[in-house]
C-alpha positions as a Python dict, from the first residue, in 0.01 Angstrom:
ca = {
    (1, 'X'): (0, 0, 0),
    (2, 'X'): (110, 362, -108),
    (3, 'X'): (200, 598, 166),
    (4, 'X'): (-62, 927, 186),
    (5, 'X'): (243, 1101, 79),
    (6, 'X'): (278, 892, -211),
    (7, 'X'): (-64, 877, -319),
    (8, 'X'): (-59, 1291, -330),
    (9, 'X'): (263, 1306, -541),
    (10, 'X'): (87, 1125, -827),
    (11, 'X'): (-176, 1438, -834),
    (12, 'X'): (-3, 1694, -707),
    (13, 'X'): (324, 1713, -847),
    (14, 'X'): (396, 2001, -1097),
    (15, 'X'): (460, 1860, -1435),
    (16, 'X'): (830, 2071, -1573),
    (17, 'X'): (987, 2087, -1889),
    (18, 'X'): (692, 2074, -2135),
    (19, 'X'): (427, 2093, -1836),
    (20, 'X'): (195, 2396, -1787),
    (21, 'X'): (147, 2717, -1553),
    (22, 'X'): (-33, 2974, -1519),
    (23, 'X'): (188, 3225, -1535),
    (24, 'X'): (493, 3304, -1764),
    (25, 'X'): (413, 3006, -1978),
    (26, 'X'): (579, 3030, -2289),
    (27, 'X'): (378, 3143, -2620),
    (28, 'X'): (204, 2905, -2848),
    (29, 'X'): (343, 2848, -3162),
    (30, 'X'): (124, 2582, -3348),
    (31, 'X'): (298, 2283, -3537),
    (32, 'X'): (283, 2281, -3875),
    (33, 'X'): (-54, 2159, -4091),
    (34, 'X'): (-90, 1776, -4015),
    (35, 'X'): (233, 1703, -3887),
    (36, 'X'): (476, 1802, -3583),
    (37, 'X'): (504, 1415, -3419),
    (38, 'X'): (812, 1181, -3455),
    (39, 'X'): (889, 945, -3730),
    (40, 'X'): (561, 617, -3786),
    (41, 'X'): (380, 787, -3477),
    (42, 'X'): (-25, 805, -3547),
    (43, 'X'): (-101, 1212, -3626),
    (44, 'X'): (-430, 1349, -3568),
    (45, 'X'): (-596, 1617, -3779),
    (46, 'X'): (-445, 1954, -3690),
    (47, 'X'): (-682, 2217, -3531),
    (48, 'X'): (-611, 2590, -3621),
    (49, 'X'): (-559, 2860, -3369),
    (50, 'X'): (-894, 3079, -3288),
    (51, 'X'): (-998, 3329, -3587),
    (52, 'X'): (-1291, 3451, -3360),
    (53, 'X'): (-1142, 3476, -3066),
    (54, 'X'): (-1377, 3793, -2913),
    (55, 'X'): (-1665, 3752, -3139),
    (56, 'X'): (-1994, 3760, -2918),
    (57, 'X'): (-2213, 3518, -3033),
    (58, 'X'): (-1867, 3269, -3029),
    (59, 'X'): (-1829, 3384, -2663),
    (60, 'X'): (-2193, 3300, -2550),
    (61, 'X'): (-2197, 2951, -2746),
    (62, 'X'): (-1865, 2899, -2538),
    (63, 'X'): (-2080, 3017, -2224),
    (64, 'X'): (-2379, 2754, -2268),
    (65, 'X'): (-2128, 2453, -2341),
    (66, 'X'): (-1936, 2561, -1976),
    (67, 'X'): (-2301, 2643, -1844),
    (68, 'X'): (-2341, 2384, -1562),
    (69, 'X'): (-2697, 2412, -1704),
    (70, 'X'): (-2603, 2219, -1962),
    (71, 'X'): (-2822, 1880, -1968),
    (72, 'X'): (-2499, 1621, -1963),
    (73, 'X'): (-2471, 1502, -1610),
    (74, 'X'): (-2129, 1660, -1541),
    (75, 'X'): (-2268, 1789, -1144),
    (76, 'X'): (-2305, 1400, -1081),
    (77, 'X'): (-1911, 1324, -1125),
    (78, 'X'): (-1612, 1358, -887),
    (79, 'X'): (-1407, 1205, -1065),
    (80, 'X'): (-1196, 1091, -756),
    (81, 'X'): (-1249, 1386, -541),
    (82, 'X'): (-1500, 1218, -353),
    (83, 'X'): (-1292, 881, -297),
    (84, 'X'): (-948, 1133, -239),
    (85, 'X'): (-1191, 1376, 56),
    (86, 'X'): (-1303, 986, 222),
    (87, 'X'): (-887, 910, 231),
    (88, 'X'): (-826, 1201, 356),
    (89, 'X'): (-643, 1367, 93),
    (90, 'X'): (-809, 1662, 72),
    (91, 'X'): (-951, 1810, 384),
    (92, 'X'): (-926, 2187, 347),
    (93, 'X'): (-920, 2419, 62),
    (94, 'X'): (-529, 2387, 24),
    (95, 'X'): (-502, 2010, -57),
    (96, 'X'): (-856, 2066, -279),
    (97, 'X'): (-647, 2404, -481),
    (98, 'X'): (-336, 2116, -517),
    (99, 'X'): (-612, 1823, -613),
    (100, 'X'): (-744, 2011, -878),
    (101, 'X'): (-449, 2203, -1051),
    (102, 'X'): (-256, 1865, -1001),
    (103, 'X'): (-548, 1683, -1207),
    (104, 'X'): (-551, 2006, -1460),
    (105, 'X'): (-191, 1966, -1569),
    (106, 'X'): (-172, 1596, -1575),
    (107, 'X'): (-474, 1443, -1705),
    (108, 'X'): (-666, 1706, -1870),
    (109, 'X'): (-393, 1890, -2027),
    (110, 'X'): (-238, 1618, -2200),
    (111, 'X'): (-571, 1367, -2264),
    (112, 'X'): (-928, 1569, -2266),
    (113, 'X'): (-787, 1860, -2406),
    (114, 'X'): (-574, 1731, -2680),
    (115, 'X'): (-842, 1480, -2776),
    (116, 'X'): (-1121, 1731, -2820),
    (117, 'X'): (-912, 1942, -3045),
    (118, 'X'): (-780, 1629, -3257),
    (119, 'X'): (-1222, 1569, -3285),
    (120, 'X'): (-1318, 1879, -3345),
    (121, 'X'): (-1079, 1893, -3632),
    (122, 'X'): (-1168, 1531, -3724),
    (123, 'X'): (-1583, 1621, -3733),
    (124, 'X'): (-1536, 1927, -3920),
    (125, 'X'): (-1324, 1750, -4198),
    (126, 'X'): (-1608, 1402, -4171),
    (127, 'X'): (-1333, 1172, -4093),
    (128, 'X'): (-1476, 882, -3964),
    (129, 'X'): (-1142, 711, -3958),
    (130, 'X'): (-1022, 925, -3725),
    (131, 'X'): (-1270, 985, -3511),
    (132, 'X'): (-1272, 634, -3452),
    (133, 'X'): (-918, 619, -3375),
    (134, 'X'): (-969, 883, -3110),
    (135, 'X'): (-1233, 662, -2961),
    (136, 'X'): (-1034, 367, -2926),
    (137, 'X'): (-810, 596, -2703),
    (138, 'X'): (-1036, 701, -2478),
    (139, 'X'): (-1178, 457, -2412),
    (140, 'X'): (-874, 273, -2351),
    (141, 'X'): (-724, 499, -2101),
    (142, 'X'): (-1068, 468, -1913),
    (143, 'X'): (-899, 304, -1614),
    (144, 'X'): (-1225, 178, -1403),
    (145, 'X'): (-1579, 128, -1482),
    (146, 'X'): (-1687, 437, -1357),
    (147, 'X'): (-1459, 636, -1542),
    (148, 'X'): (-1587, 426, -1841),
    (149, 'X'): (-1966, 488, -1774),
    (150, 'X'): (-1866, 914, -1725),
    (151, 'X'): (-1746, 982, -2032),
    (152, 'X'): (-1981, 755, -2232),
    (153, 'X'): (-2309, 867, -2019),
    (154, 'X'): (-2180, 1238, -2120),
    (155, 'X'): (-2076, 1140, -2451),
    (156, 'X'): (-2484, 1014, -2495),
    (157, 'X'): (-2680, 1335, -2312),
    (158, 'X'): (-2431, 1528, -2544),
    (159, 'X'): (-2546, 1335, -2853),
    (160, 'X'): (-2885, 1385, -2756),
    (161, 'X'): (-2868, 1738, -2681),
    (162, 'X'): (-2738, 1813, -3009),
    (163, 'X'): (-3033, 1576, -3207),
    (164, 'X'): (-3337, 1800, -2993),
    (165, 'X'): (-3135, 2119, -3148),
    (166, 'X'): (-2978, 2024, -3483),
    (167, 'X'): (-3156, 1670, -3593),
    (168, 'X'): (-3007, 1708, -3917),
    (169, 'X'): (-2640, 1822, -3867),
    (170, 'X'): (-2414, 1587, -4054),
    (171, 'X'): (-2220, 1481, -3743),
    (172, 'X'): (-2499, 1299, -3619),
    (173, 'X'): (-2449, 1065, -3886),
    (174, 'X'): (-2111, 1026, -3812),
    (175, 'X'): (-2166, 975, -3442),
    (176, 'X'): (-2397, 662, -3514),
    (177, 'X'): (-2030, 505, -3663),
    (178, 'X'): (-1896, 503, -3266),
    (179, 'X'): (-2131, 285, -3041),
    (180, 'X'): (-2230, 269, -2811),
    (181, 'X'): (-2185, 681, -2807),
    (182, 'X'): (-1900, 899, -2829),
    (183, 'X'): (-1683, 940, -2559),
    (184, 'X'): (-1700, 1278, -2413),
    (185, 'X'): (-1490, 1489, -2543),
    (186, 'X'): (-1548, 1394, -2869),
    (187, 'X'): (-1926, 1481, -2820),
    (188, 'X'): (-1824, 1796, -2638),
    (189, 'X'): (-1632, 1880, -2950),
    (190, 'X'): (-1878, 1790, -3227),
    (191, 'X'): (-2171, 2019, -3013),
    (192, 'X'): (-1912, 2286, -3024),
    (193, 'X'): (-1886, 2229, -3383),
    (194, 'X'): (-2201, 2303, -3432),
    (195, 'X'): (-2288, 2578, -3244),
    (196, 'X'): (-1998, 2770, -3494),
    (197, 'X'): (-1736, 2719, -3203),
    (198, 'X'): (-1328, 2674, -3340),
    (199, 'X'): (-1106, 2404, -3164),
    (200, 'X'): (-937, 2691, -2952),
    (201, 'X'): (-1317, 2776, -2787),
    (202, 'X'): (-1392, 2464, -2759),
    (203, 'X'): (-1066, 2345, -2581),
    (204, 'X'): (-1146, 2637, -2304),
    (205, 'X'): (-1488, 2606, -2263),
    (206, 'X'): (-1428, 2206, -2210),
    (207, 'X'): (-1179, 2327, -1980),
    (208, 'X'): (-1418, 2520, -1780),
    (209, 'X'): (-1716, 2304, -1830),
    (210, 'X'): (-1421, 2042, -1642),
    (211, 'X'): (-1309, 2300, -1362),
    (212, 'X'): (-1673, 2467, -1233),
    (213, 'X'): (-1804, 2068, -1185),
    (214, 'X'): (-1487, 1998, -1019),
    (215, 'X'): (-1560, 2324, -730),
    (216, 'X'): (-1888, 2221, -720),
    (217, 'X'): (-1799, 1895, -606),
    (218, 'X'): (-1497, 1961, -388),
    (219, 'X'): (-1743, 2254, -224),
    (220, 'X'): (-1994, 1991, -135),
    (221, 'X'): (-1720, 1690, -43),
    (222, 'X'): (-1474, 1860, 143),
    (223, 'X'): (-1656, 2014, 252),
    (224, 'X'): (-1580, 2412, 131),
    (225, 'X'): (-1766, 2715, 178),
    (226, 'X'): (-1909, 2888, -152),
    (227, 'X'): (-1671, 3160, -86),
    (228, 'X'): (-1307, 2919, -94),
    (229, 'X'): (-1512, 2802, -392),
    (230, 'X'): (-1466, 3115, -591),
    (231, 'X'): (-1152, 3159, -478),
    (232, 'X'): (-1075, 2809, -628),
    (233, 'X'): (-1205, 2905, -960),
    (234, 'X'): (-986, 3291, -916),
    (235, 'X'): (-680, 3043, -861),
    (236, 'X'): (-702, 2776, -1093),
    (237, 'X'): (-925, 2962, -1420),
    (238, 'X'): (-570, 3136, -1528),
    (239, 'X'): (-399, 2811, -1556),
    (240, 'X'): (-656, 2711, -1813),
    (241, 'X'): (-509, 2913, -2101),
    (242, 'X'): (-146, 2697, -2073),
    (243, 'X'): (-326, 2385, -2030),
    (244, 'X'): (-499, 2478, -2366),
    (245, 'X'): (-156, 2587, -2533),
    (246, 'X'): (7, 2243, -2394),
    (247, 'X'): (-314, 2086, -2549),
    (248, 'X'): (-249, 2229, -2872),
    (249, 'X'): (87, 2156, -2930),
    (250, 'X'): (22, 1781, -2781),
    (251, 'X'): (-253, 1735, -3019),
    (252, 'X'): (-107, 1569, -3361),
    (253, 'X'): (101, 1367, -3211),
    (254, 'X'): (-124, 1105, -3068),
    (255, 'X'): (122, 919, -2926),
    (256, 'X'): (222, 1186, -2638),
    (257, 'X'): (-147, 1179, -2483),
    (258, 'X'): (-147, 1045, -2206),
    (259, 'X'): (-379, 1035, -1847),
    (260, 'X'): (-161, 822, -1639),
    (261, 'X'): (-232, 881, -1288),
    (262, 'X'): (-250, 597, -1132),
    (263, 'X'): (-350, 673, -761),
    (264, 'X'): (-639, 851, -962),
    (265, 'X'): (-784, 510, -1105),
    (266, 'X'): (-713, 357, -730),
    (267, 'X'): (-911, 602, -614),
    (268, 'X'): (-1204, 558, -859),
    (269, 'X'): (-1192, 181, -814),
    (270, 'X'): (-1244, 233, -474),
    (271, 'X'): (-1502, 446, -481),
    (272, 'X'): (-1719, 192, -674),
    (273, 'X'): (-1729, 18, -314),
    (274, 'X'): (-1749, 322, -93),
    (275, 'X'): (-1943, 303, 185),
    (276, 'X'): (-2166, 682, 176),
    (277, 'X'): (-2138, 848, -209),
    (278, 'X'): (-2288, 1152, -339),
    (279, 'X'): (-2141, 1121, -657),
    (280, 'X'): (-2117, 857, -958),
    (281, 'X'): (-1747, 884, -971),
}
């Protein structure tokens, strides 16, 4: 068995070198069309940077994708938080601030992120061959069978949002190709896709979408006060714009994703089993 101090490091520790922060991160230069990965390594389709970056009606479809109001599930998730609070690895709003930029820099950043960018370009250019390629990854770094059930439940209420909306958008058609639903992010990105959003808006209002569900929960696990809340979100919202940069340049080549965190998927296979739950995952 892992020490406690052990079992932080995996989601704490501050990733260097290529890893992200939220301040004095370098700027993004985006690899070139279609390639920037090493030698026989998979490449996924290449999303260009934002041309409507402070457009309004591209800010408030970014908005109602983050909107908590969206009809997906996300509030019913932890995604480990819950099982971490019951070990007793985060008690106070320190150790939740660590929790959450820890899970930020090494899962999202180099797995969600990356992957919805790869699918938005992939839906927007109808390649079914790679969207099911980005599928298969997922879906293979889904550790536990909660994880699993997450991202396809909100994969399917995504899908479904999008058919009461758009029932004849050309994705839809495309989705039916990855049973039993598209992961996730992928949905995420193809309802982005249609609502006029690029990859970099979509990529930051994932991003969000990810870090107001994770407060929420670490507010009402912890438990936290709807004040440390907000200061949660005023800590960790400026680190989103580096995890989306370190997304970007991650994205075509496949074979630097990654979401290995392994006291994470301890934690969610534990929680499967835990005694009192609130929350799916």
């Amino acid at each position: 068995m892992r020490t406690t101090t052990s079992m932080r490091m995996d989601m704490t520790t501050r990733i260097e070198g290529d890893g992200v922060t939220a301040q004095g991160a370098a700027p993004f230069s985006p690899p070139p069309q279609g390639g920037g990965g090493r030698e026989g390594e998979p490449r996924a389709p290449y999303c260009a940077a934002p041309a409507n970056a402070h457009e309004p009606a591209a800010l408030l479809a970014a908005m109602w994708l983050a909107s908590p109001a969206l009809p997906v599930g996300g509030f019913s998730y932890s995604e480990g938080l819950e099982a971490a609070a019951d070990a007793g690895l985060v008690g106070d709003e320190a150790q939740a601030l660590a929790w959450l930029r820890g899970q930020l820099q090494l899962t999202l950043a180099r797995s969600e992120l990356p992957v919805a960018c790869a699918a938005h370009a992939a839906w927007q250019a109808g390649d079914a061959a790679a969207l099911q390629t980005i599928q298969a990854w997922v879906l293979s770094t889904r550790e536990t069978a909660e994880l699993r059930q997450q991202t396809l439940q909100m994969g399917r209420s995504m899908l479904e949002w999008l058919r009461n909306l758009q029932p004849t958008h050309t994705g839809l058609a495309l989705a039916a190709q990855l049973p039993p639903a598209p992961a996730w992010p992928l949905a995420f990105a193809l309802g982005a896709l249609a609502l006029g959003l690029d990859a970099g808006h979509t990529a930051h209002a994932l991003a969000f979408s990810w870090l107001d569900n994770q407060v929420q929960a670490a507010v009402r696990t912890v438990p936290l006060g709807q004040s440390a809340g907000q200061r949660l979100l005023a800590a960790l919202t400026p680190d989103i714009p580096a995890a989306v940069a370190q997304a970007r340049n991650l994205q075509p080549r496949m074979d630097d994703w990654q979401s290995f965190a392994p006291m994470l998927a301890i934690l969610s296979a534990r929680h499967e089993t835990q005694y009192s739950r609130l929350f799916r995952s």
